[in-house]
XYZ file of C-alpha atoms in Angstrom:
502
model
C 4.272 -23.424 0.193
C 0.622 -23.657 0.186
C 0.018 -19.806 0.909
C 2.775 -18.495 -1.212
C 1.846 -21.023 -4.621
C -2.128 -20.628 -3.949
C -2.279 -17.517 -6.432
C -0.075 -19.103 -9.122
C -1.752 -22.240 -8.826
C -5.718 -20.336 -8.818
C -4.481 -18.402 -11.572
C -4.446 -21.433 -14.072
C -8.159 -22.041 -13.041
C -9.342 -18.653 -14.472
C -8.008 -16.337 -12.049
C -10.365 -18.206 -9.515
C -13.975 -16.321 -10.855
C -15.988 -19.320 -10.977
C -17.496 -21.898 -8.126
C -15.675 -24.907 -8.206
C -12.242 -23.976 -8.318
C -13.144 -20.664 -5.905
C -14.626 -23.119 -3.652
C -11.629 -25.434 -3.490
C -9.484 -22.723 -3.011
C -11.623 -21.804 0.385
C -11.575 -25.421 1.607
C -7.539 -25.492 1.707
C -7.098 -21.980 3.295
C -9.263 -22.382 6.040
C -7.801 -25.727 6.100
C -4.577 -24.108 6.644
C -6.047 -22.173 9.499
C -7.561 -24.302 11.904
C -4.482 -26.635 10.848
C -2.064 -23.844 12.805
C -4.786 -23.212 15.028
C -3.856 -26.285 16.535
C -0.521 -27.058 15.749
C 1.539 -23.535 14.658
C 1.204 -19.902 15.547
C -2.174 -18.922 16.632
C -3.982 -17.622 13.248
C -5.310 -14.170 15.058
C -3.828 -10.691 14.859
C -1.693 -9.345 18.225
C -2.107 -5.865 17.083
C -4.396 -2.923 16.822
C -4.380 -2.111 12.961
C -4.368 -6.383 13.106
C -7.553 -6.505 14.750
C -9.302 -3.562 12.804
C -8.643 -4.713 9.742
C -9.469 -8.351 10.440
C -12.997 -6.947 12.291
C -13.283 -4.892 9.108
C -12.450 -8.003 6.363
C -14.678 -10.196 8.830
C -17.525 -7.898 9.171
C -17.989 -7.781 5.236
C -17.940 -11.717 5.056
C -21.004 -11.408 7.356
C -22.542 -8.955 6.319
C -22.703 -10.140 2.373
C -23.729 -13.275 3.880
C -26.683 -11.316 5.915
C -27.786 -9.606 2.509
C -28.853 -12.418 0.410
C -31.944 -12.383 2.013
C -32.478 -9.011 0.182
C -30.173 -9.540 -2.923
C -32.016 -10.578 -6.159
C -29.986 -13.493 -7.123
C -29.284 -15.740 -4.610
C -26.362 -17.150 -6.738
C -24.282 -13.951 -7.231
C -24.672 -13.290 -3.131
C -23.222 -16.574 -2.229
C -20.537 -16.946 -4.639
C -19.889 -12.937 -2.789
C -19.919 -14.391 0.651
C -17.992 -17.442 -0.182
C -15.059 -15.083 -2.142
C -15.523 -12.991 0.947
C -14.599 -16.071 3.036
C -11.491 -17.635 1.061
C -9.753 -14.017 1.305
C -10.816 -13.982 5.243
C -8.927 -17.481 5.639
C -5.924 -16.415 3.311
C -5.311 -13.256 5.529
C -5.882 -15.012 8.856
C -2.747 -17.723 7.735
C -0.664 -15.061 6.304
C -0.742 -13.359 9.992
C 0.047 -15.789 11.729
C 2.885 -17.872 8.843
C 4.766 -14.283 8.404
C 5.316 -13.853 11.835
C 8.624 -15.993 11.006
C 11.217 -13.388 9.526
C 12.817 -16.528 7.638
C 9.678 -17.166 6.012
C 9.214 -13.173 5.015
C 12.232 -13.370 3.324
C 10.584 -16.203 0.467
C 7.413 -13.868 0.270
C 8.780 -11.253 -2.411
C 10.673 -14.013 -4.757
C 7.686 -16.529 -4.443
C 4.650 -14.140 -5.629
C 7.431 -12.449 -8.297
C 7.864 -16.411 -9.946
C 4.651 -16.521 -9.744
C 3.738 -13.893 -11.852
C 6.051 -14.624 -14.242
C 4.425 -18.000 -14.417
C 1.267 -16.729 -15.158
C 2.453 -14.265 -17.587
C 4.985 -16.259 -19.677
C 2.432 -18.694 -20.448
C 0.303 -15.794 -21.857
C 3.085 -14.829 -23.883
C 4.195 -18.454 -25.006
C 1.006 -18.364 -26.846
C 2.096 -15.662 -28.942
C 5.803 -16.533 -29.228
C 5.553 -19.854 -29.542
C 2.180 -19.861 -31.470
C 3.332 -23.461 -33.404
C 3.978 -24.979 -30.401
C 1.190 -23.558 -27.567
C -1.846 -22.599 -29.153
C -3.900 -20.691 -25.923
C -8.059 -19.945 -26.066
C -8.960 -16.420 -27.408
C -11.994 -15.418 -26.778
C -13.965 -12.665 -29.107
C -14.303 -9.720 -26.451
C -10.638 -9.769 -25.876
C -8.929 -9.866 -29.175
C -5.345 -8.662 -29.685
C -5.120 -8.418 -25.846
C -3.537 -10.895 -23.509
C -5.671 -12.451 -21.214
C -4.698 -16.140 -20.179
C -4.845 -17.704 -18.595
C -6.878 -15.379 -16.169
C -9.330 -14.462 -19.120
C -9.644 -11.314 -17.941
C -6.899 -8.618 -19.724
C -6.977 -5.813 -16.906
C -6.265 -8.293 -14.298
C -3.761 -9.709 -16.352
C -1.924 -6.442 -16.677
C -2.238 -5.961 -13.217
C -0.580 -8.940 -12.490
C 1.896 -8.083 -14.621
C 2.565 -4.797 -12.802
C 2.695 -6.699 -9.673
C 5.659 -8.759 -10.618
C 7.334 -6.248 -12.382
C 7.713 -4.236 -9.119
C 8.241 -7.400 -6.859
C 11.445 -7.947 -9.046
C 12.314 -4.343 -9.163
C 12.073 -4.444 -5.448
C 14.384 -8.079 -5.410
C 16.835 -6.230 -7.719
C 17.382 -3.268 -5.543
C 17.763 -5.021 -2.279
C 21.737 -5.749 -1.611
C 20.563 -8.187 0.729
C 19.561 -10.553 -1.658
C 22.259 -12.585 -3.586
C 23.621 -11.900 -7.041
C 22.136 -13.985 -8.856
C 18.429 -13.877 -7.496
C 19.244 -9.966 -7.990
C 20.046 -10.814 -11.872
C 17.385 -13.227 -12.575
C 14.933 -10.605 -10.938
C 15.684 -7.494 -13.233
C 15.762 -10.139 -16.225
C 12.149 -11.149 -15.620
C 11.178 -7.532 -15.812
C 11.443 -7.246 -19.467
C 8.828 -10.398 -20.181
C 6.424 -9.125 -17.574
C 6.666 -5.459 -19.115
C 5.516 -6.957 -22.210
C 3.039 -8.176 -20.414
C 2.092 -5.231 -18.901
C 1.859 -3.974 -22.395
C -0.048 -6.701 -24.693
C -2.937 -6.370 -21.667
C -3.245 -3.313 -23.662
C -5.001 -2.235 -19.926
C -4.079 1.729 -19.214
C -5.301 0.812 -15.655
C -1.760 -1.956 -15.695
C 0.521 1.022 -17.003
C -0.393 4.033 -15.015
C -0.254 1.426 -11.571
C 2.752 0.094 -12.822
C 4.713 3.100 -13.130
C 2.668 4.394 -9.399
C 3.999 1.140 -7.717
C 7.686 2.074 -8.932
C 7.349 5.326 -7.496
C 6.090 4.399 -4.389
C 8.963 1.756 -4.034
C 11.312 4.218 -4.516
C 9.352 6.694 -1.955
C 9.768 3.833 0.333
C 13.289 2.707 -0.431
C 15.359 6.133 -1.695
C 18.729 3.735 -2.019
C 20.770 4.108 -4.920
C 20.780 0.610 -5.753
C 16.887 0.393 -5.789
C 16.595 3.672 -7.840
C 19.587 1.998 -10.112
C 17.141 -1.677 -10.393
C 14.114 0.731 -11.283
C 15.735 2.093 -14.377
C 16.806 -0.488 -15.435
C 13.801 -2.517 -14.830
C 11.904 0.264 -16.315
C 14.040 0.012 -19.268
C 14.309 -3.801 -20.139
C 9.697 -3.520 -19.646
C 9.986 -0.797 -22.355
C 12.082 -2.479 -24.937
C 10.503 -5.593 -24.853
C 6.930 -4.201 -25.121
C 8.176 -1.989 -28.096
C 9.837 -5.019 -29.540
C 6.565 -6.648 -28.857
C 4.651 -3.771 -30.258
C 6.423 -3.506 -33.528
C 5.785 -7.308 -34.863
C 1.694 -7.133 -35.791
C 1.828 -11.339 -35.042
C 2.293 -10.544 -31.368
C 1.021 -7.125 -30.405
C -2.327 -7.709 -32.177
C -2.348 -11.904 -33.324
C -2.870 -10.378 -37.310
C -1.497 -11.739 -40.164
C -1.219 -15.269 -41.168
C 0.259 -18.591 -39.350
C 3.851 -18.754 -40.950
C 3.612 -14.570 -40.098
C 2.733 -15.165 -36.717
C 5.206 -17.968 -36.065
C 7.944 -15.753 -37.724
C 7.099 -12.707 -35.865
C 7.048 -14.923 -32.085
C 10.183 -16.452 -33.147
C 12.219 -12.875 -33.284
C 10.315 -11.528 -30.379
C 11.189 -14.623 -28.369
C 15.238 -14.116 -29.634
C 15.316 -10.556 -28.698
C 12.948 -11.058 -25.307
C 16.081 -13.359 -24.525
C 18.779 -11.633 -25.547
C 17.158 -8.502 -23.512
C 17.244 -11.245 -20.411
C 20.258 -11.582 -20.556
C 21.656 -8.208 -20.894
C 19.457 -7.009 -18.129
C 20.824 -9.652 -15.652
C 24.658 -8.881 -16.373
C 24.380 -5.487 -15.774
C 22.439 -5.729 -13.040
C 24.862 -8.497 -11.630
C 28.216 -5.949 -12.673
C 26.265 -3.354 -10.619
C 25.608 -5.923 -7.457
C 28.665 -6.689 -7.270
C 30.531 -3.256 -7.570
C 27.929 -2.520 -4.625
C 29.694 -5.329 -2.736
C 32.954 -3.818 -3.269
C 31.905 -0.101 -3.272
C 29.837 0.683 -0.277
C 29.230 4.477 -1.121
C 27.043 2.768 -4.014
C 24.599 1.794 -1.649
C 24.039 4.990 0.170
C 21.019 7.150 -0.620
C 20.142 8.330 -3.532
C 20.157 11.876 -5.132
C 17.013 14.092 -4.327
C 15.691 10.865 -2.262
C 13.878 13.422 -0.159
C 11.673 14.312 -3.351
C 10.497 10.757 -3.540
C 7.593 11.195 -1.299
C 6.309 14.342 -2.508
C 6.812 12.846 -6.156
C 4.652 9.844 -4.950
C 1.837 12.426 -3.575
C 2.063 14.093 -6.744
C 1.595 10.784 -9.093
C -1.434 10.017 -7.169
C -2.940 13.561 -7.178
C -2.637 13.219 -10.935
C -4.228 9.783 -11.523
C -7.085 11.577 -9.452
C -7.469 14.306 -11.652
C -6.595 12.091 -15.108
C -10.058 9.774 -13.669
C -12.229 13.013 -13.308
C -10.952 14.291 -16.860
C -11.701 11.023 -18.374
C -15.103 11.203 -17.351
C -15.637 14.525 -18.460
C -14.205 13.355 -22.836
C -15.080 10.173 -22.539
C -17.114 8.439 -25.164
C -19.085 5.009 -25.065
C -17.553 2.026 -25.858
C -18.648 -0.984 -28.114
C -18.175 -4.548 -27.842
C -16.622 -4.575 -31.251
C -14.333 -2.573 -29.819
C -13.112 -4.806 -27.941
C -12.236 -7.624 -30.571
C -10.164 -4.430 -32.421
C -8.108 -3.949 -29.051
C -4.538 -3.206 -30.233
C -1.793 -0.282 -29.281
C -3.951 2.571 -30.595
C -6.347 2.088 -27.070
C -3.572 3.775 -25.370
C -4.728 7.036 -27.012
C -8.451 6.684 -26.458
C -10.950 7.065 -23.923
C -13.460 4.968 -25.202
C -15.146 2.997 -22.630
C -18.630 2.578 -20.443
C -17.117 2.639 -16.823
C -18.238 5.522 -15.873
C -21.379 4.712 -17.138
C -21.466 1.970 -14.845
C -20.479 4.299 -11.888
C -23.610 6.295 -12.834
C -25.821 3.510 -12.534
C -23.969 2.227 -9.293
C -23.800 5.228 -7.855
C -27.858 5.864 -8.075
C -28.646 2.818 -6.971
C -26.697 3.493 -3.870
C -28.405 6.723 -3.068
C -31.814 5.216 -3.252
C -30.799 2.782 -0.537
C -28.228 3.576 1.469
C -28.455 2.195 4.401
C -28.250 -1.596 3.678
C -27.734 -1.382 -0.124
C -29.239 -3.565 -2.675
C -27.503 -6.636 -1.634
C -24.451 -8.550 -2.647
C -24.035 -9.567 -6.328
C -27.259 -7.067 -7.295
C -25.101 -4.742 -9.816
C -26.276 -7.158 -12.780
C -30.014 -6.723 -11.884
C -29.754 -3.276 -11.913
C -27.306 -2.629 -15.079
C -29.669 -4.486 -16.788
C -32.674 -2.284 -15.614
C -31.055 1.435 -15.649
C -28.238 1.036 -18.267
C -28.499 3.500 -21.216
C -26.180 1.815 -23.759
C -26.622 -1.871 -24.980
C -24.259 -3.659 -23.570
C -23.732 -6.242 -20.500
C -22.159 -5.768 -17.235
C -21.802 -7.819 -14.095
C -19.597 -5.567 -12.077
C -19.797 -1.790 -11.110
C -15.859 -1.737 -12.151
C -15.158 -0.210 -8.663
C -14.500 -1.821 -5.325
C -15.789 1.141 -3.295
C -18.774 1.683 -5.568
C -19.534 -1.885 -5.580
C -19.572 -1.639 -1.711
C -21.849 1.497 -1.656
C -23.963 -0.087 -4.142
C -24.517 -3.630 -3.089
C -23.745 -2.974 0.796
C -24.582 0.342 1.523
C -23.094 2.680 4.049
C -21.923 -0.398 6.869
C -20.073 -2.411 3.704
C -18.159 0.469 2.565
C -17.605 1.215 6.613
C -16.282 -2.173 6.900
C -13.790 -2.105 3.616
C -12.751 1.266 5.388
C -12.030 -0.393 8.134
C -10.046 -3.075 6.289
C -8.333 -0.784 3.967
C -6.961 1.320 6.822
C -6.216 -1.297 9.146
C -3.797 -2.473 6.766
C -2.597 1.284 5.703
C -1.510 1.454 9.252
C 0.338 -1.218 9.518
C 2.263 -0.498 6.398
C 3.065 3.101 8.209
C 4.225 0.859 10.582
C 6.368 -1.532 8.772
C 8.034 1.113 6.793
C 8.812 3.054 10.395
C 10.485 -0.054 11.461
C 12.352 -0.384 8.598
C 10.690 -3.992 7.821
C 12.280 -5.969 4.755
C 9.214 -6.937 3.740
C 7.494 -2.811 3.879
C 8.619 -1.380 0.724
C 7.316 -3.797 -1.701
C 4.186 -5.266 0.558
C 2.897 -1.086 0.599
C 3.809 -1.004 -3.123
C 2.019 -3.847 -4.631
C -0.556 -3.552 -2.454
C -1.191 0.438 -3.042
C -1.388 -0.344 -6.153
C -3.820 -3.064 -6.184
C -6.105 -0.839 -4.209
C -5.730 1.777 -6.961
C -6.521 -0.776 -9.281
C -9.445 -2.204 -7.225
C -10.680 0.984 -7.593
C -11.469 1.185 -10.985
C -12.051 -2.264 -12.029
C -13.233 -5.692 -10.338
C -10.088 -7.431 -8.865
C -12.299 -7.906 -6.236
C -14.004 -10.626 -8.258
C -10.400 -12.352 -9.472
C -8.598 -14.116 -6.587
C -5.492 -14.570 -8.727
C -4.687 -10.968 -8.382
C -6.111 -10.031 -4.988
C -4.744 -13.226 -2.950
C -1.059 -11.798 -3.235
C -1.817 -8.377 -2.045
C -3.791 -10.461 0.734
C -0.499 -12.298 1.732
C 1.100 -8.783 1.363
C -1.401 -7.395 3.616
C -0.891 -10.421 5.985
C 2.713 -9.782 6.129
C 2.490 -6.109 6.718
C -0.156 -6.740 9.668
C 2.419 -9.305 11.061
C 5.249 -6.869 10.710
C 2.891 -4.248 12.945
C 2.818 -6.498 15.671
C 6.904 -6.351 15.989
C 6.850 -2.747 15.619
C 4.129 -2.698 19.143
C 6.465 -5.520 20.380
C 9.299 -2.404 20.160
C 6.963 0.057 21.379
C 5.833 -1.130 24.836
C 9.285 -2.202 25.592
C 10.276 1.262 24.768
C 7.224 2.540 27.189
C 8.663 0.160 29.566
C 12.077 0.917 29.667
C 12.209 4.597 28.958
C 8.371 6.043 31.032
C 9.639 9.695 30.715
C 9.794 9.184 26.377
C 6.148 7.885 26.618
C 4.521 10.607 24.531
C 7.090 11.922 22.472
C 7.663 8.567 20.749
C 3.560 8.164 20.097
C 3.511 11.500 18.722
C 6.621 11.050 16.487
C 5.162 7.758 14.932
C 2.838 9.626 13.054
C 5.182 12.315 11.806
C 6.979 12.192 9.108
C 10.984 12.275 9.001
C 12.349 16.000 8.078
C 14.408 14.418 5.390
C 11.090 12.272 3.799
C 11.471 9.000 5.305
C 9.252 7.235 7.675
C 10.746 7.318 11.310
């Protein structure tokens, strides 16, 4: 309960950016761990993608910690190495809790509530804008940003849930009605996806549904992500035609007007969502070729490659048009930022990314972005954060802190290889939502938010759990069968001829 309600619950305290509630939230995790240290499951990894990625995540904690004897600003270094600490002790209890296949199967619904949570009481304040009024702050304006305070975050939050439920929606293992109530909270957290007015939240969004369905090429998962896709459409273009919700214009009795038929249609597309999707779980029940694989399911992969390829080549081309932002922008955000490519990130990549070359070796030292933004930047404007996870560990932690991510990163990729391989419950959405956090990471500072990277963390936790089983399966298969020894290592790393992961 603790690990699974932490994000919801950090989320309420402003996503978790600032000391005190950061530093709480680091007390009860490693709490947790020495707490099953000496009375549960031992808190360590029993694998080898476990113990790379844990050296790797570990590694970075000390050596942010090592650098604020070079960084700047004290401050910024140890609220680094504390952050750096919480997400050590959050992935060390998720190891060693999701070893327990009963407890896996609470992981998905949990962090999907939770998001909802966090998002429906964004949107209360714009639906219910007589009853809940929420903080707005200038640099935000139309967009929705609590309670995180931050809108990209809270779009990728939003894109989180929406392809937790899709996942919970496809999965005939599941009951009807959690099934139902799944696809029906896809339509409020697609809104959300949408007033975050974040084009980061949409293109991961749609990448995390693909990748689901690369993982999971069953009819009734391809069925939940249409209609899934199509309840987060309708509601953000219900959303998006009332000016009182997509942009908070117009007067009080407009605004209350305009929540009050959003809300009515929001529900009535609740609704609708969760009888189909019920009528469709339970002709599954009573149709079992409905549950077979789906039409061109061996395209799903490729498509996935392709997706990613293209949000590759859609980042360089956006450097190449873009223009420079304002902060007035910002207070004008509405539905027209969708069509523009106004912004200073890659500015902020230029400066990062010079700052790295002229010390590479240890960097400039954790939480030293600001210092140097404010000393190289070109446009006037503020910035605390490169707005890239890997640039921010080239930049501030030279060559061994981007070493050490790597190692994190693909400690964890490996175990997701292996959970999908072993046909893990838990696989398909874990690789999703947490493929597309990376993505995310990437291009923005989730890093910095808890709220948004503690449940990939307890994804990642899972999915380094779920590795262990699938070396549990291989040395008894060494064991049992000596003469198979190197034709089943070489096969794990090769994909199936008809696209799915052996």
């Amino acid at each position: 309960m603790v690990l699974l309600a932490g994000p919801t619950i950090i989320a309420f305290e402003t996503g978790g950016y600032f000391d005190g509630p950061r530093a709480a939230a680091t007390a009860v995790a490693w709490a947790l761990v020495l707490l099953l240290a000496v009375a549960g499951p031992l808190p360590l990894p029993r694998s080898a993608p476990g113990w790379v990625a844990t050296a790797g995540l570990a590694g970075l904690a000390a050596w942010t910690a090592i650098s604020v004897a070079w960084a700047p600003l004290a401050g910024p270094a140890v609220d680094s190495a504390q952050r750096l600490l919480l997400y050590l002790g959050v992935l060390l209890a998720s190891v060693a809790v999701l070893r327990d296949r009963r407890l896996t199967r609470a992981v998905e619904p949990a962090l999907a509530a939770g998001a909802l949570i966090v998002i429906g009481y964004g949107l209360a304040g714009r639906l219910l804008p007589g009853i809940l009024e929420l903080d707005r702050s200038f640099v935000a304006g139309g967009r929705l940003e609590q309670p995180l305070t931050y809108w990209n975050a809270e779009g990728l939050l939003a894109a989180m849930g929406l392809v937790l439920c899709v996942r919970l929606a496809g999965d005939p293992t599941r009951s009807h009605n959690l099934r139902a109530a799944a696809a029906a909270a896809c339509a409020p957290l697609g809104a959300g996806v949408y007033l975050s007015y974040s084009r980061g939240a949409v293109v991961v969004a749609l990448l995390g549904l693909i990748f689901l369905l690369a993982a999971v090429p069953s009819r009734p998962q391809l069925r939940a992500a249409l209609i899934g896709l199509a309840a987060a459409v309708l509601a953000s273009a219900f959303s998006a035609i009332f000016r009182g919700v997509a942009a908070l214009e117009g007067s009080d009795a407009a605004q209350k007007r305009d929540g009050a038929i959003v809300l009515l249609l929001m529900l009535g597309l609740m609704l609708l969502t969760a009888l189909v999707t019920r009528r469709a779980a339970t002709a599954e029940a009573t149709r079992p070729e409905r549950v077979g694989r789906a039409a061109f399911a061996s395209r799903f992969p490729a498509l996935a490659k392709a997706a990613t390829l293209l949000c590759v080549v859609g980042l360089i081309a956006g450097g190449l048009v873009e223009t420079a932002g304002r902060r007035s922008e910002s207070a004008e955000a509405r539905p027209s930022r969708f069509v523009t490519v106004s912004s200073l990130r890659y500015e902020y990549w230029r400066v990062g990314g010079e700052a790295f070359l002229e010390e590479p070796l240890i960097g400039n030292g954790a939480g030293s972005f600001r210092v140097i933004w404010r000393r190289e930047r070109e446009v006037d404007a503020g910035a605390v954060e490169v707005h890239s996870l890997a640039l921010e560990m080239a930049t501030e932690l030279g060559l061994p802190g981007l070493i050490l991510l790597g190692l994190f990163v693909g400690g964890v990729a490996v175990a997701g290889r292996r959970a999908l391989r072993g046909e893990a419950p838990l696989g398909p959405a874990a690789c999703a939502v947490c493929g597309m956090w990376l993505t995310h990471a990437l291009i923005d500072w989730d890093w910095q938010m808890p709220a948004v990277t503690l449940p990939a963390l307890v994804l990642a936790g899972a999915l380094l759990a779920e590795a262990e089983g699938a070396q549990r399966a291989v040395s008894r298969q060494r064991t049992s069968s000596p003469t198979t020894r190197t034709p089943s290592i070489a096969v794990s790393f090769l994909p199936a001829s008809d696209g799915r992961a052996l």
